[in-house]
Amino acid sequence: MDKLIIQGGHVLQGEVRISGAKNAALPILAGSLLATAPVKITNMPHLRDITTMMELTGGMGVRFVLDDQMGVEVYAEDIQRFEAPYDLVKTMRASILVLGPLLTRFGSARVSFPGGCAIGARPVDLHLKGMEKLGAKITIDNGYIHAKAPNGLRGADISFDTVTVTGTENLIMAATLAKGVTTLHHAAREPEVVDLANYLNTLGAKISGAGTDTIVITGVKELGGGQYSVMPDRIEAGTFLAAAAITRGKIKLKQVAPTTMLQIIHKLTEAGAEIQMDDNTISLDMKGKRPKAIRLSTAPYPGFPTDMQAQMIALNTVADGVGHVVETVFENRFLHVQEMQRMGAQIVLEGNTAIVTGKERLTGAPVMATDLRASASLVLAGLVAEGETVIERIYHIDRGYEVIEEKLSQLGAKIYRDHS
Ligand code: EPZ
């Protein structure tokens, strides 16, 4: 099992290129099942989850041609199988995103029911209720979701009880070929939803309102091909900004979209960072100062993203003052806290609030990654801890961060991957 070994105490300085967004590339790859002509997707991140989605859709008959510039050509005109098997779905919950495209284009889908996950139950009931509203017949047996729509789907009015990102994405894709108009109320407003809608419109879909809480999709007969570039990853970008802030360093991010991460920038400014930005770069400078403790509460976009919660707790562990971090999206997303406590962090959990009393120093320790963003927060803590930190089970981190140790080393971190 690979481990990451970090010698703490080195200030991060320099420039780094941000990759394409994992959480935009995944629904875009799933949506490629709708394309009846070749599609060229660029700025695709090289991540384990992306490979898994290609393996999953490849098993259905999609063919990929990868180029050496993070681009991929997708050929989905000849799909023979409509199944997402358990052995792939259990490694990536986002596999549920193939349900909408398969159902609306082929009238049939068999998707393994995603199990639980470290950060919460993460049910898919809102996905299934929405599909039924569009006329699908859904049964669940042997751990699989069987969805049928032999006469195709019909447009409907759908209102989500809870804001769900992949639920919104799944229903947008299902509605693209449904007969008539579908309106999604209380929809997710995340930039990745907008990226998916822009991609599908490039293929000939008729989607309006993405980025607001009301999205209208007018069904069309079929989608063709086209070319699209995946948006920059706002969470990877935020993670690198937090890494520079926690080490009191100075960093410039290239190929980012600052307008998609204004809450992250606002909170880092509150922590004392000086931040400049233009349309595709962000520069952060701590001027060597210790960060100030911040208070935040996660929320669906445009609120503070839950995927940056763990990273901001890490920042608070060495900040000046007491920080309060409230997690409102997932019910169990504080697994990183006990690992940071092993490094000397002073954190008290009260329900969904982490009260963090900042200390001058953490001490390096062997710790364990539990989920994607928790593992990134342990890297941040390791960068600033005294001595050596060993992070185990880093397969979590490879799901969402492209060669994180290489990018951090370029910035002056002392970090390497132990393949033993
Ligand atoms: C997406 O997950 C992201 N994943 C997550 O990123 C992110 O944390 C999350 O949105 C919230 O922003 C991808 O986009 C691939 P939700 P998703 O449906 O869509 C409840 C990462 O680190 N819910 O918006 O699964 C659910 O339990 C990952 O990259 C239902 O109750 O999240 C949760 O409490 C982690 N029923 C809340 O809604 C449903 O049918 C938000 O979940 C669906 C969701």
Coordinates of C-alpha atoms and ligand atoms in Angstrom, one line a residue:
M1 CA 0.0 0.0 0.0
D2 CA 1.5 3.3 -1.0
K3 CA 2.2 5.9 1.7
L4 CA 3.1 9.6 1.6
I5 CA 6.0 10.6 3.7
I6 CA 6.2 14.3 4.6
Q7 CA 9.0 16.3 6.4
G8 CA 7.2 19.3 7.8
G9 CA 8.3 22.9 8.2
H10 CA 9.0 23.9 4.6
V11 CA 7.4 27.1 3.2
L12 CA 5.6 26.6 -0.1
Q13 CA 6.5 29.1 -2.8
G14 CA 6.1 29.0 -6.6
E15 CA 3.6 28.4 -9.4
V16 CA 1.3 25.4 -10.1
R17 CA -1.0 24.5 -12.9
I18 CA -4.5 23.3 -11.8
S19 CA -6.0 20.3 -13.5
G20 CA -9.5 19.9 -15.0
A21 CA -12.3 19.4 -12.4
K22 CA -12.9 15.8 -11.3
N23 CA -16.5 16.6 -10.4
A24 CA -17.1 18.1 -13.9
A25 CA -15.2 15.5 -15.9
L26 CA -17.2 12.6 -14.3
P27 CA -20.7 13.7 -15.3
I28 CA -19.3 14.8 -18.7
L29 CA -17.9 11.4 -19.3
A30 CA -21.2 9.7 -18.2
G31 CA -23.0 12.2 -20.5
S32 CA -20.9 11.0 -23.4
L33 CA -23.1 7.9 -23.4
L34 CA -25.7 10.2 -25.1
A35 CA -23.4 11.2 -28.0
T36 CA -24.2 9.6 -31.4
A37 CA -21.1 11.1 -33.0
P38 CA -17.5 11.4 -31.8
V39 CA -16.7 13.8 -29.0
K40 CA -13.3 15.5 -28.1
I41 CA -12.9 16.4 -24.4
T42 CA -9.8 18.4 -23.4
N43 CA -8.3 19.4 -19.9
M44 CA -9.3 15.9 -18.6
P45 CA -7.6 15.3 -15.2
H46 CA -5.5 12.1 -14.9
L47 CA -7.2 10.6 -11.9
R48 CA -8.2 7.2 -10.6
D49 CA -11.9 8.1 -10.6
I50 CA -11.6 9.2 -14.3
T51 CA -10.0 5.9 -15.2
T52 CA -12.8 4.1 -13.4
M53 CA -15.5 6.0 -15.3
M54 CA -13.8 5.2 -18.6
E55 CA -13.6 1.5 -17.5
L56 CA -17.3 1.6 -16.6
T57 CA -18.5 3.2 -19.8
G58 CA -15.9 1.2 -21.8
G59 CA -17.6 -1.9 -20.6
M60 CA -20.8 -0.7 -22.2
G61 CA -19.2 -0.2 -25.5
V62 CA -17.8 3.3 -25.4
R63 CA -14.4 3.6 -27.1
F64 CA -11.7 6.1 -26.0
V65 CA -8.6 7.5 -27.8
L66 CA -6.4 9.3 -25.3
D67 CA -3.9 11.8 -26.5
D68 CA -0.8 13.0 -24.6
Q69 CA -2.3 16.4 -23.8
M70 CA -5.0 15.4 -21.3
G71 CA -7.4 15.1 -24.2
V72 CA -9.7 12.2 -25.0
E73 CA -11.8 11.3 -28.0
V74 CA -15.0 9.4 -27.1
Y75 CA -16.9 7.1 -29.5
A76 CA -20.3 6.2 -28.1
E77 CA -22.3 5.4 -31.2
D78 CA -22.3 1.7 -30.6
I79 CA -23.4 0.8 -27.0
Q80 CA -24.4 -2.8 -26.4
R81 CA -24.5 -3.2 -22.6
F82 CA -26.5 -1.1 -20.2
E83 CA -25.0 -2.3 -16.9
A84 CA -22.8 -0.7 -14.1
P85 CA -21.4 -3.7 -12.2
Y86 CA -20.9 -3.9 -8.5
D87 CA -17.2 -4.3 -8.6
L88 CA -16.8 -0.8 -10.3
V89 CA -19.7 1.0 -8.5
K90 CA -18.3 0.0 -5.1
T91 CA -15.1 1.9 -5.9
M92 CA -16.8 5.0 -7.2
R93 CA -20.3 6.3 -6.1
A94 CA -20.4 8.7 -9.1
S95 CA -21.0 5.6 -11.3
I96 CA -24.7 6.3 -10.5
L97 CA -24.4 9.1 -13.2
V98 CA -24.7 6.5 -16.0
L99 CA -28.3 5.9 -15.0
G100 CA -29.8 9.0 -16.6
P101 CA -28.0 8.7 -20.0
L102 CA -28.6 4.9 -20.4
L103 CA -32.3 5.2 -19.4
T104 CA -33.1 8.1 -21.7
R105 CA -31.2 6.9 -24.8
F106 CA -31.8 3.1 -24.5
G107 CA -34.8 2.8 -22.2
S108 CA -32.9 0.4 -19.9
A109 CA -30.3 0.5 -17.2
R110 CA -29.0 -1.9 -14.5
V111 CA -26.8 0.0 -12.0
S112 CA -25.4 -1.5 -8.8
F113 CA -26.9 0.2 -5.8
P114 CA -24.1 2.5 -4.4
G115 CA -23.3 1.3 -0.8
G116 CA -22.5 3.6 2.1
C117 CA -19.5 5.8 2.2
A118 CA -17.2 7.0 5.0
I119 CA -18.6 10.5 5.0
G120 CA -22.3 9.5 5.2
A121 CA -25.2 7.3 4.0
R122 CA -25.3 9.3 0.7
P123 CA -28.6 7.7 -0.5
V124 CA -29.7 8.1 -4.1
D125 CA -33.5 8.2 -3.4
L126 CA -33.8 11.6 -5.1
H127 CA -32.2 10.4 -8.3
L128 CA -34.7 7.5 -8.4
K129 CA -37.8 9.5 -7.5
G130 CA -36.8 12.0 -10.3
M131 CA -36.5 9.2 -12.9
E132 CA -39.9 7.8 -11.9
K133 CA -41.4 11.3 -12.3
L134 CA -40.0 11.1 -15.9
G135 CA -41.9 7.8 -16.4
A136 CA -39.2 5.2 -15.6
K137 CA -40.2 1.9 -13.9
I138 CA -37.6 1.3 -11.1
T139 CA -37.2 -1.9 -9.1
I140 CA -34.3 -2.8 -6.8
D141 CA -33.2 -6.4 -6.3
N142 CA -30.0 -8.3 -5.7
G143 CA -28.3 -5.0 -4.9
Y144 CA -29.1 -3.6 -8.3
I145 CA -31.3 -0.7 -9.6
H146 CA -33.3 -1.9 -12.6
A147 CA -34.7 1.0 -14.5
K148 CA -36.9 0.6 -17.6
A149 CA -38.5 3.2 -19.9
P150 CA -39.6 1.1 -23.0
N151 CA -41.5 4.0 -24.5
G152 CA -38.9 6.6 -23.6
L153 CA -39.1 9.2 -20.9
R154 CA -41.6 12.1 -20.7
G155 CA -40.8 15.6 -19.4
A156 CA -42.0 16.5 -15.9
D157 CA -41.8 19.0 -13.1
I158 CA -39.4 17.7 -10.5
S159 CA -38.6 19.4 -7.1
F160 CA -35.7 18.1 -5.0
D161 CA -36.3 17.8 -1.2
T162 CA -32.5 18.3 -0.7
V163 CA -30.0 20.0 -3.0
T164 CA -28.2 17.2 -4.7
V165 CA -25.3 17.8 -7.1
T166 CA -25.2 14.4 -8.9
G167 CA -29.0 14.1 -8.5
T168 CA -29.4 17.3 -10.5
E169 CA -26.8 16.1 -13.1
N170 CA -28.5 12.7 -13.5
L171 CA -31.9 14.3 -14.1
I172 CA -30.6 16.9 -16.5
M173 CA -29.1 14.0 -18.6
A174 CA -32.2 11.9 -18.4
A175 CA -34.4 14.9 -19.5
T176 CA -32.2 15.7 -22.6
L177 CA -34.0 13.1 -24.7
A178 CA -37.3 12.9 -22.8
K179 CA -40.5 13.9 -24.8
G180 CA -41.4 17.5 -23.8
V181 CA -40.1 19.9 -21.2
T182 CA -38.6 19.1 -17.8
T183 CA -38.2 21.7 -15.0
L184 CA -35.9 20.9 -12.1
H185 CA -36.8 23.0 -9.0
H186 CA -34.4 23.4 -6.0
A187 CA -31.6 22.2 -8.3
A188 CA -27.9 22.3 -7.4
R189 CA -26.1 25.5 -8.6
E190 CA -22.6 24.1 -8.5
P191 CA -20.2 25.3 -11.3
E192 CA -19.8 21.6 -12.3
V193 CA -23.5 21.4 -13.0
V194 CA -23.1 24.4 -15.3
D195 CA -20.1 22.8 -17.0
L196 CA -22.2 19.6 -17.7
A197 CA -25.1 21.7 -19.1
N198 CA -22.7 23.6 -21.4
Y199 CA -21.2 20.4 -22.6
L200 CA -24.6 18.8 -23.3
N201 CA -25.7 21.9 -25.1
T202 CA -22.6 21.6 -27.3
L203 CA -23.9 18.2 -28.3
G204 CA -27.3 19.6 -29.2
A205 CA -29.2 19.5 -25.9
K206 CA -31.6 22.3 -25.0
I207 CA -30.8 23.2 -21.3
S208 CA -31.4 26.7 -19.7
G209 CA -31.0 28.0 -16.2
A210 CA -28.0 25.9 -15.1
G211 CA -26.3 27.7 -12.2
T212 CA -29.7 28.8 -10.8
D213 CA -32.0 26.7 -8.7
T214 CA -34.5 26.2 -11.6
I215 CA -33.2 24.4 -14.7
V216 CA -35.4 23.8 -17.8
I217 CA -34.6 21.0 -20.3
T218 CA -36.5 20.7 -23.6
G219 CA -36.2 17.2 -24.9
V220 CA -34.6 16.6 -28.3
K221 CA -34.5 13.6 -30.6
E222 CA -30.8 12.8 -30.2
L223 CA -27.5 14.3 -29.3
G224 CA -24.6 14.5 -31.8
G225 CA -20.9 15.0 -31.2
G226 CA -18.7 18.0 -30.5
Q227 CA -15.6 19.4 -28.6
Y228 CA -15.4 20.6 -25.0
S229 CA -12.8 21.6 -22.4
V230 CA -13.4 20.6 -18.8
M231 CA -13.5 23.5 -16.3
P232 CA -10.6 23.9 -13.8
D233 CA -10.9 22.1 -10.5
R234 CA -11.9 24.6 -7.8
I235 CA -11.3 22.2 -5.0
E236 CA -7.8 21.3 -6.1
A237 CA -7.2 25.0 -6.5
G238 CA -8.5 25.7 -3.0
T239 CA -6.5 22.9 -1.5
F240 CA -3.2 24.4 -2.9
L241 CA -4.1 27.9 -1.7
A242 CA -4.7 26.4 1.8
A243 CA -1.4 24.6 1.5
A244 CA 0.4 27.9 0.9
A245 CA -1.5 29.6 3.6
I246 CA -0.8 26.9 6.3
T247 CA 3.0 27.1 5.5
R248 CA 2.9 30.9 5.5
G249 CA 4.1 30.9 1.9
K250 CA 3.4 32.5 -1.5
I251 CA 1.8 30.7 -4.5
K252 CA 0.5 31.4 -8.0
L253 CA -2.2 29.1 -9.5
K254 CA -2.5 29.0 -13.3
Q255 CA -5.5 27.8 -15.3
V256 CA -8.0 28.4 -12.6
A257 CA -11.5 30.0 -12.6
P258 CA -11.5 32.4 -9.7
T259 CA -15.2 33.3 -10.1
T260 CA -16.1 29.7 -9.2
M261 CA -14.3 29.9 -5.8
L262 CA -15.2 33.3 -4.4
Q263 CA -16.2 31.8 -1.0
I264 CA -12.9 30.0 -0.6
I265 CA -11.0 33.2 -1.5
H266 CA -13.2 35.2 0.9
K267 CA -12.4 32.8 3.8
L268 CA -8.6 32.7 3.1
T269 CA -8.6 36.5 3.0
E270 CA -10.3 36.4 6.4
A271 CA -7.4 34.1 7.5
G272 CA -5.0 36.9 6.6
A273 CA -3.9 35.9 3.1
E274 CA -3.3 38.7 0.5
I275 CA -5.0 37.4 -2.7
Q276 CA -4.8 38.8 -6.3
M277 CA -6.7 37.3 -9.2
D278 CA -7.3 37.8 -12.9
D279 CA -9.6 35.7 -15.2
N280 CA -7.4 32.5 -15.0
T281 CA -4.8 32.9 -12.2
I282 CA -4.9 33.4 -8.4
S283 CA -1.9 34.6 -6.4
L284 CA -1.8 34.2 -2.6
D285 CA 0.8 35.7 -0.3
M286 CA 0.8 35.2 3.5
K287 CA 3.8 37.6 3.9
G288 CA 5.2 35.0 6.3
K289 CA 2.4 35.7 8.8
R290 CA 0.6 33.0 10.9
P291 CA -2.9 32.5 9.7
K292 CA -5.8 33.9 11.7
A293 CA -8.5 31.4 12.9
I294 CA -11.7 31.6 10.8
R295 CA -15.4 30.6 11.3
L296 CA -17.3 28.9 8.4
S297 CA -20.3 26.8 7.7
T298 CA -20.5 24.6 4.7
A299 CA -23.4 24.8 2.3
P300 CA -24.5 24.0 -1.3
Y301 CA -23.1 26.4 -3.9
P302 CA -22.7 29.4 -3.7
G303 CA -22.0 28.7 0.0
F304 CA -18.7 27.4 1.3
P305 CA -18.0 24.0 -0.3
T306 CA -18.1 20.9 2.0
D307 CA -15.1 19.5 -0.1
M308 CA -12.9 22.3 1.4
Q309 CA -14.1 21.8 5.0
A310 CA -11.3 19.4 6.1
Q311 CA -8.6 21.6 4.5
M312 CA -9.9 24.7 6.5
I313 CA -9.9 22.7 9.7
A314 CA -6.2 21.9 9.0
L315 CA -5.5 25.6 8.6
N316 CA -7.3 26.4 11.9
T317 CA -5.2 23.8 13.8
V318 CA -2.1 26.2 13.5
A319 CA -4.0 29.5 13.3
D320 CA -4.0 32.3 15.8
G321 CA -7.3 32.0 17.8
V322 CA -10.2 29.7 18.0
G323 CA -11.9 28.6 14.7
H324 CA -15.5 27.2 14.3
V325 CA -16.2 24.9 11.3
V326 CA -19.8 23.7 10.8
E327 CA -20.5 20.8 8.4
T328 CA -24.1 21.0 7.2
V329 CA -24.0 18.8 4.0
F330 CA -22.8 15.3 5.2
E331 CA -23.5 13.7 8.5
N332 CA -20.1 12.2 9.2
R333 CA -17.4 14.3 7.5
F334 CA -15.1 14.8 10.5
L335 CA -13.1 11.6 10.2
H336 CA -9.9 13.6 9.7
V337 CA -10.3 15.2 13.1
Q338 CA -9.1 12.2 15.2
E339 CA -6.1 11.9 12.8
M340 CA -5.1 15.5 13.3
Q341 CA -5.5 15.1 17.1
R342 CA -2.8 12.4 16.8
M343 CA -0.6 15.3 15.5
G344 CA -1.4 17.4 18.5
A345 CA -4.3 19.4 17.1
Q346 CA -6.7 20.8 19.7
I347 CA -10.2 20.1 18.3
V348 CA -13.5 19.5 20.1
L349 CA -16.4 18.1 18.2
E350 CA -19.9 19.3 19.2
G351 CA -22.5 17.8 16.9
N352 CA -21.7 19.1 13.4
T353 CA -19.4 21.8 14.7
A354 CA -15.6 21.4 15.1
I355 CA -14.1 23.9 17.6
V356 CA -10.4 24.3 16.8
T357 CA -8.0 26.0 19.1
G358 CA -5.0 27.0 17.1
K359 CA -1.5 26.0 18.2
E360 CA 1.9 27.2 17.1
R361 CA 3.0 23.8 16.1
L362 CA 1.7 20.3 15.3
T363 CA 4.0 17.2 15.5
G364 CA 4.4 14.7 12.7
A365 CA 2.8 11.3 13.2
P366 CA 1.7 8.2 11.3
V367 CA -1.9 8.9 10.2
M368 CA -4.6 7.3 8.0
A369 CA -6.5 8.7 5.2
T370 CA -10.2 7.9 5.3
D371 CA -11.8 9.8 2.3
L372 CA -10.6 11.9 -0.5
R373 CA -10.6 15.4 1.1
A374 CA -9.7 14.2 4.6
S375 CA -6.5 12.8 3.1
A376 CA -5.7 16.2 1.5
S377 CA -6.2 17.9 4.9
L378 CA -3.7 15.4 6.5
V379 CA -1.1 16.4 3.8
L380 CA -1.7 20.0 4.7
A381 CA -1.2 19.3 8.4
G382 CA 1.9 17.2 7.6
L383 CA 3.4 20.1 5.6
V384 CA 3.4 22.3 8.7
A385 CA 4.0 19.7 11.5
E386 CA 7.4 19.3 13.1
G387 CA 9.2 16.2 12.0
E388 CA 7.9 13.3 9.8
T389 CA 4.2 12.5 9.0
V390 CA 3.4 9.2 7.3
I391 CA 0.0 9.1 5.6
E392 CA -1.4 5.6 4.9
R393 CA -4.2 4.5 2.5
I394 CA -3.4 7.3 0.1
Y395 CA -5.3 5.6 -2.7
H396 CA -8.1 7.9 -1.5
I397 CA -6.0 10.9 -2.4
D398 CA -5.2 9.6 -5.9
R399 CA -8.9 9.6 -6.7
G400 CA -9.0 13.4 -6.7
Y401 CA -5.6 14.9 -6.9
E402 CA -3.3 14.5 -9.9
V403 CA 0.2 13.6 -8.7
I404 CA -0.2 15.7 -5.6
E405 CA 3.3 14.9 -4.3
E406 CA 5.0 16.1 -7.5
K407 CA 3.0 19.4 -7.6
L408 CA 3.8 20.0 -3.9
S409 CA 7.5 19.1 -4.3
Q410 CA 7.7 21.7 -7.1
L411 CA 6.5 24.2 -4.5
G412 CA 9.3 23.3 -2.0
A413 CA 7.5 20.7 0.1
K414 CA 9.6 17.7 1.3
I415 CA 7.2 14.9 0.3
Y416 CA 7.6 11.6 -1.4
R417 CA 5.6 8.5 -2.1
D418 CA 6.7 5.2 -0.5
H419 CA 5.7 2.3 -2.8
S420 CA 6.8 -0.4 -0.4
Ligands
EPZ1 C1 -21.2 15.6 -5.1 O1 -21.5 14.4 -4.4 C2 -19.7 15.6 -5.2 N1 -19.3 14.4 -6.0 C3 -19.0 15.5 -3.8 O2 -17.6 15.5 -3.9 C4 -19.5 16.7 -3.0 O3 -19.0 16.6 -1.6 C5 -21.0 16.7 -2.9 O4 -21.5 16.7 -4.3 C6 -21.6 18.0 -2.2 O5 -21.1 19.1 -2.9 C7 -19.3 14.5 -7.3 O6 -19.8 15.5 -7.9 C8 -18.9 13.3 -8.1 P1 -25.1 15.4 -3.0 P2 -23.1 14.0 -4.4 O7 -26.0 14.5 -3.7 O8 -23.8 14.5 -5.6 C9 -28.1 13.9 0.3 C10 -15.4 14.8 -3.6 O9 -14.8 14.9 -2.6 N2 -28.8 13.2 -0.7 O10 -25.1 16.8 -3.4 O11 -23.1 12.5 -4.0 C11 -26.7 13.4 0.6 O12 -26.8 12.3 1.6 C12 -16.9 14.4 -3.5 O13 -15.1 15.1 -4.8 C13 -30.0 12.5 -0.4 O14 -30.4 12.5 0.7 O15 -23.6 14.8 -3.1 C14 -26.0 14.6 1.2 O16 -26.3 14.7 2.6 C15 -17.2 13.9 -2.1 N3 -30.6 11.8 -1.4 C16 -26.6 15.8 0.5 O17 -27.8 15.3 -0.1 C17 -30.1 11.8 -2.7 O18 -30.7 11.1 -3.6 C18 -25.8 16.3 -0.7 O19 -25.4 15.2 -1.4 C19 -28.9 12.5 -3.0 C20 -28.3 13.2 -2.0

